[in-house]
mmCIF file of C-alpha atoms in Angstrom:
data_model
loop_
_atom_site.group_PDB
_atom_site.id
_atom_site.type_symbol
_atom_site.label_atom_id
_atom_site.label_comp_id
_atom_site.label_asym_id
_atom_site.label_seq_id
_atom_site.Cartn_x
_atom_site.Cartn_y
_atom_site.Cartn_z
ATOM 1 C CA UNK A 1 104.671 -31.089 34.989
ATOM 2 C CA UNK A 2 102.403 -28.189 34.813
ATOM 3 C CA UNK A 3 102.515 -25.779 31.818
ATOM 4 C CA UNK A 4 102.465 -22.200 32.527
ATOM 5 C CA UNK A 5 100.192 -20.419 30.158
ATOM 6 C CA UNK A 6 101.245 -16.766 29.417
ATOM 7 C CA UNK A 7 97.976 -14.545 29.127
ATOM 8 C CA UNK A 8 98.412 -12.066 26.269
ATOM 9 C CA UNK A 9 97.001 -8.930 28.045
ATOM 10 C CA UNK A 10 97.575 -5.893 25.819
ATOM 11 C CA UNK A 11 96.364 -3.126 28.272
ATOM 12 C CA UNK A 12 94.888 -2.966 31.810
ATOM 13 C CA UNK A 13 92.832 0.066 32.850
ATOM 14 C CA UNK A 14 91.312 0.324 36.438
ATOM 15 C CA UNK A 15 89.113 2.704 38.392
ATOM 16 C CA UNK A 16 87.686 2.654 41.953
ATOM 17 C CA UNK A 17 84.205 2.882 40.536
ATOM 18 C CA UNK A 18 82.521 -0.647 40.445
ATOM 19 C CA UNK A 19 79.190 -0.645 38.552
ATOM 20 C CA UNK A 20 76.236 -1.745 40.370
ATOM 21 C CA UNK A 21 75.696 -4.992 38.570
ATOM 22 C CA UNK A 22 79.203 -6.284 39.831
ATOM 23 C CA UNK A 23 78.829 -4.465 43.258
ATOM 24 C CA UNK A 24 75.657 -6.378 43.920
ATOM 25 C CA UNK A 25 77.595 -9.682 43.776
ATOM 26 C CA UNK A 26 80.200 -8.285 46.358
ATOM 27 C CA UNK A 27 77.140 -7.016 48.510
ATOM 28 C CA UNK A 28 75.481 -10.509 48.484
ATOM 29 C CA UNK A 29 78.659 -12.273 49.487
ATOM 30 C CA UNK A 30 79.075 -9.755 52.351
ATOM 31 C CA UNK A 31 75.544 -10.202 53.496
ATOM 32 C CA UNK A 32 75.520 -13.856 53.399
ATOM 33 C CA UNK A 33 78.862 -14.038 54.998
ATOM 34 C CA UNK A 34 77.627 -11.803 57.977
ATOM 35 C CA UNK A 35 74.531 -14.122 58.357
ATOM 36 C CA UNK A 36 76.687 -16.977 58.836
ATOM 37 C CA UNK A 37 78.490 -15.359 61.774
ATOM 38 C CA UNK A 38 81.983 -16.615 62.249
ATOM 39 C CA UNK A 39 83.375 -17.572 58.839
ATOM 40 C CA UNK A 40 86.195 -20.152 58.192
ATOM 41 C CA UNK A 41 87.680 -21.017 55.070
ATOM 42 C CA UNK A 42 85.149 -23.958 54.152
ATOM 43 C CA UNK A 43 82.033 -21.497 54.780
ATOM 44 C CA UNK A 44 83.660 -18.775 52.702
ATOM 45 C CA UNK A 45 84.377 -21.418 49.892
ATOM 46 C CA UNK A 46 80.819 -22.626 49.967
ATOM 47 C CA UNK A 47 79.407 -19.070 49.536
ATOM 48 C CA UNK A 48 81.675 -18.406 46.476
ATOM 49 C CA UNK A 49 80.554 -21.728 44.939
ATOM 50 C CA UNK A 50 76.786 -20.664 45.490
ATOM 51 C CA UNK A 51 77.324 -17.195 43.861
ATOM 52 C CA UNK A 52 79.513 -18.779 40.956
ATOM 53 C CA UNK A 53 76.498 -20.976 40.120
ATOM 54 C CA UNK A 54 73.851 -18.104 40.481
ATOM 55 C CA UNK A 55 75.726 -15.841 38.188
ATOM 56 C CA UNK A 56 77.100 -18.230 35.648
ATOM 57 C CA UNK A 57 74.034 -17.927 33.366
ATOM 58 C CA UNK A 58 74.484 -14.259 33.044
ATOM 59 C CA UNK A 59 78.106 -14.610 32.029
ATOM 60 C CA UNK A 60 79.763 -13.901 35.320
ATOM 61 C CA UNK A 61 82.479 -16.186 36.635
ATOM 62 C CA UNK A 62 83.046 -15.582 40.432
ATOM 63 C CA UNK A 63 86.557 -16.471 41.324
ATOM 64 C CA UNK A 64 88.574 -16.213 44.799
ATOM 65 C CA UNK A 65 91.929 -16.989 46.054
ATOM 66 C CA UNK A 66 93.033 -17.216 49.723
ATOM 67 C CA UNK A 67 95.687 -14.547 50.732
ATOM 68 C CA UNK A 68 95.596 -15.021 54.378
ATOM 69 C CA UNK A 69 98.789 -14.191 56.249
ATOM 70 C CA UNK A 70 99.638 -16.130 59.270
ATOM 71 C CA UNK A 71 99.075 -12.980 61.508
ATOM 72 C CA UNK A 72 95.619 -12.630 60.282
ATOM 73 C CA UNK A 73 92.802 -13.657 62.582
ATOM 74 C CA UNK A 74 90.243 -13.762 59.886
ATOM 75 C CA UNK A 75 90.489 -15.310 56.513
ATOM 76 C CA UNK A 76 91.662 -12.791 53.777
ATOM 77 C CA UNK A 77 90.514 -13.452 50.218
ATOM 78 C CA UNK A 78 90.743 -11.855 46.817
ATOM 79 C CA UNK A 79 87.360 -12.087 45.081
ATOM 80 C CA UNK A 80 86.896 -11.277 41.443
ATOM 81 C CA UNK A 81 83.752 -10.968 39.131
ATOM 82 C CA UNK A 82 84.948 -11.750 35.587
ATOM 83 C CA UNK A 83 82.342 -10.496 33.135
ATOM 84 C CA UNK A 84 82.647 -12.793 30.100
ATOM 85 C CA UNK A 85 78.715 -12.118 28.999
ATOM 86 C CA UNK A 86 80.041 -10.205 26.024
ATOM 87 C CA UNK A 87 81.942 -13.162 24.719
ATOM 88 C CA UNK A 88 79.619 -16.120 25.426
ATOM 89 C CA UNK A 89 76.664 -14.093 24.161
ATOM 90 C CA UNK A 90 78.460 -13.618 20.773
ATOM 91 C CA UNK A 91 81.315 -16.226 20.387
ATOM 92 C CA UNK A 92 81.786 -14.690 16.711
ATOM 93 C CA UNK A 93 83.615 -11.901 18.327
ATOM 94 C CA UNK A 94 86.592 -14.275 18.993
ATOM 95 C CA UNK A 95 86.913 -14.462 15.229
ATOM 96 C CA UNK A 96 85.860 -10.915 14.331
ATOM 97 C CA UNK A 97 88.097 -8.936 16.457
ATOM 98 C CA UNK A 98 91.812 -8.836 17.310
ATOM 99 C CA UNK A 99 91.360 -7.412 20.998
ATOM 100 C CA UNK A 100 88.422 -7.884 23.319
ATOM 101 C CA UNK A 101 87.856 -6.074 26.647
ATOM 102 C CA UNK A 102 87.067 -8.167 29.669
ATOM 103 C CA UNK A 103 85.593 -6.305 32.698
ATOM 104 C CA UNK A 104 86.710 -7.670 36.025
ATOM 105 C CA UNK A 105 85.371 -6.354 39.374
ATOM 106 C CA UNK A 106 87.911 -7.167 42.292
ATOM 107 C CA UNK A 107 87.656 -6.871 46.132
ATOM 108 C CA UNK A 108 89.902 -7.961 48.896
ATOM 109 C CA UNK A 109 87.768 -9.497 51.775
ATOM 110 C CA UNK A 110 88.821 -9.294 55.412
ATOM 111 C CA UNK A 111 86.515 -12.015 56.844
ATOM 112 C CA UNK A 112 83.111 -10.565 55.527
ATOM 113 C CA UNK A 113 84.108 -7.048 54.867
ATOM 114 C CA UNK A 114 85.563 -5.615 51.771
ATOM 115 C CA UNK A 115 88.393 -3.222 50.939
ATOM 116 C CA UNK A 116 90.581 -2.479 47.935
ATOM 117 C CA UNK A 117 87.632 -2.530 45.624
ATOM 118 C CA UNK A 118 88.672 -1.958 41.836
ATOM 119 C CA UNK A 119 87.195 -2.325 38.591
ATOM 120 C CA UNK A 120 89.594 -3.391 35.845
ATOM 121 C CA UNK A 121 88.976 -3.472 32.164
ATOM 122 C CA UNK A 122 91.603 -5.933 30.515
ATOM 123 C CA UNK A 123 92.154 -5.881 26.837
ATOM 124 C CA UNK A 124 92.913 -9.492 25.753
ATOM 125 C CA UNK A 125 94.328 -10.884 22.659
ATOM 126 C CA UNK A 126 91.258 -12.892 20.971
ATOM 127 C CA UNK A 127 93.765 -15.509 19.388
ATOM 128 C CA UNK A 128 94.464 -16.614 22.953
ATOM 129 C CA UNK A 129 90.813 -16.762 23.780
ATOM 130 C CA UNK A 130 90.064 -18.794 20.649
ATOM 131 C CA UNK A 131 92.913 -21.068 21.452
ATOM 132 C CA UNK A 132 91.355 -21.676 24.934
ATOM 133 C CA UNK A 133 88.022 -22.449 23.391
ATOM 134 C CA UNK A 134 89.426 -24.573 20.577
ATOM 135 C CA UNK A 135 91.049 -26.734 23.354
ATOM 136 C CA UNK A 136 87.858 -27.062 25.176
ATOM 137 C CA UNK A 137 86.160 -28.144 21.847
ATOM 138 C CA UNK A 138 88.925 -30.904 21.389
ATOM 139 C CA UNK A 139 88.635 -31.942 25.093
ATOM 140 C CA UNK A 140 84.804 -32.099 25.189
ATOM 141 C CA UNK A 141 83.801 -32.603 21.641
ATOM 142 C CA UNK A 142 82.120 -29.992 19.364
ATOM 143 C CA UNK A 143 78.621 -28.967 20.404
ATOM 144 C CA UNK A 144 79.115 -30.180 24.212
ATOM 145 C CA UNK A 145 77.380 -27.892 26.681
ATOM 146 C CA UNK A 146 80.279 -28.354 28.967
ATOM 147 C CA UNK A 147 82.635 -26.517 26.582
ATOM 148 C CA UNK A 148 81.365 -23.003 27.433
ATOM 149 C CA UNK A 149 81.373 -23.567 31.145
ATOM 150 C CA UNK A 150 84.924 -25.013 30.961
ATOM 151 C CA UNK A 151 86.025 -21.993 28.659
ATOM 152 C CA UNK A 152 84.603 -19.501 31.054
ATOM 153 C CA UNK A 153 86.151 -20.989 34.128
ATOM 154 C CA UNK A 154 89.588 -21.292 32.522
ATOM 155 C CA UNK A 155 89.575 -17.789 31.282
ATOM 156 C CA UNK A 156 88.496 -16.341 34.598
ATOM 157 C CA UNK A 157 90.944 -18.445 36.666
ATOM 158 C CA UNK A 158 93.872 -17.498 34.402
ATOM 159 C CA UNK A 159 92.779 -13.728 34.432
ATOM 160 C CA UNK A 160 92.215 -13.755 38.185
ATOM 161 C CA UNK A 161 95.853 -15.022 38.609
ATOM 162 C CA UNK A 162 97.326 -12.506 36.166
ATOM 163 C CA UNK A 163 95.815 -9.307 37.334
ATOM 164 C CA UNK A 164 97.199 -7.920 40.461
ATOM 165 C CA UNK A 165 95.024 -7.682 43.489
ATOM 166 C CA UNK A 166 95.878 -3.965 43.947
ATOM 167 C CA UNK A 167 96.969 -1.706 40.877
#
């Protein structure tokens, strides 16, 4: 039985202007996608995994989900860049603040081309973030290098599912 975790989001603000630091991730994905030619689900997933590994060190988590309808000829994906750098560079923020703002760049990919690009700023309760982090410490042991990676992936995946594709 899977437990549904409620993400305690206080407020979501959005804009159509995606800062260059996130837009470059989308541009790189589009460029690599076009270089591959005809893109299927497997190729797209491989491109996402490459970008996820490349940008993890700067605190970005690249997430995606398949939103292909049966009538679509090309795969349709929701791709997000979840910026957790402000948290992972200063974990004390989880204890010092009540709310933290997490920037999330979002785009819908039709094959290799994007549409519906939005920048979300999501205010999240730090108690929830702390509980996710604490669960990772229990799971992997205090001081484990794996805690931060797993924490980043879990938070990014949960926010990816929680935030709508289009406001």
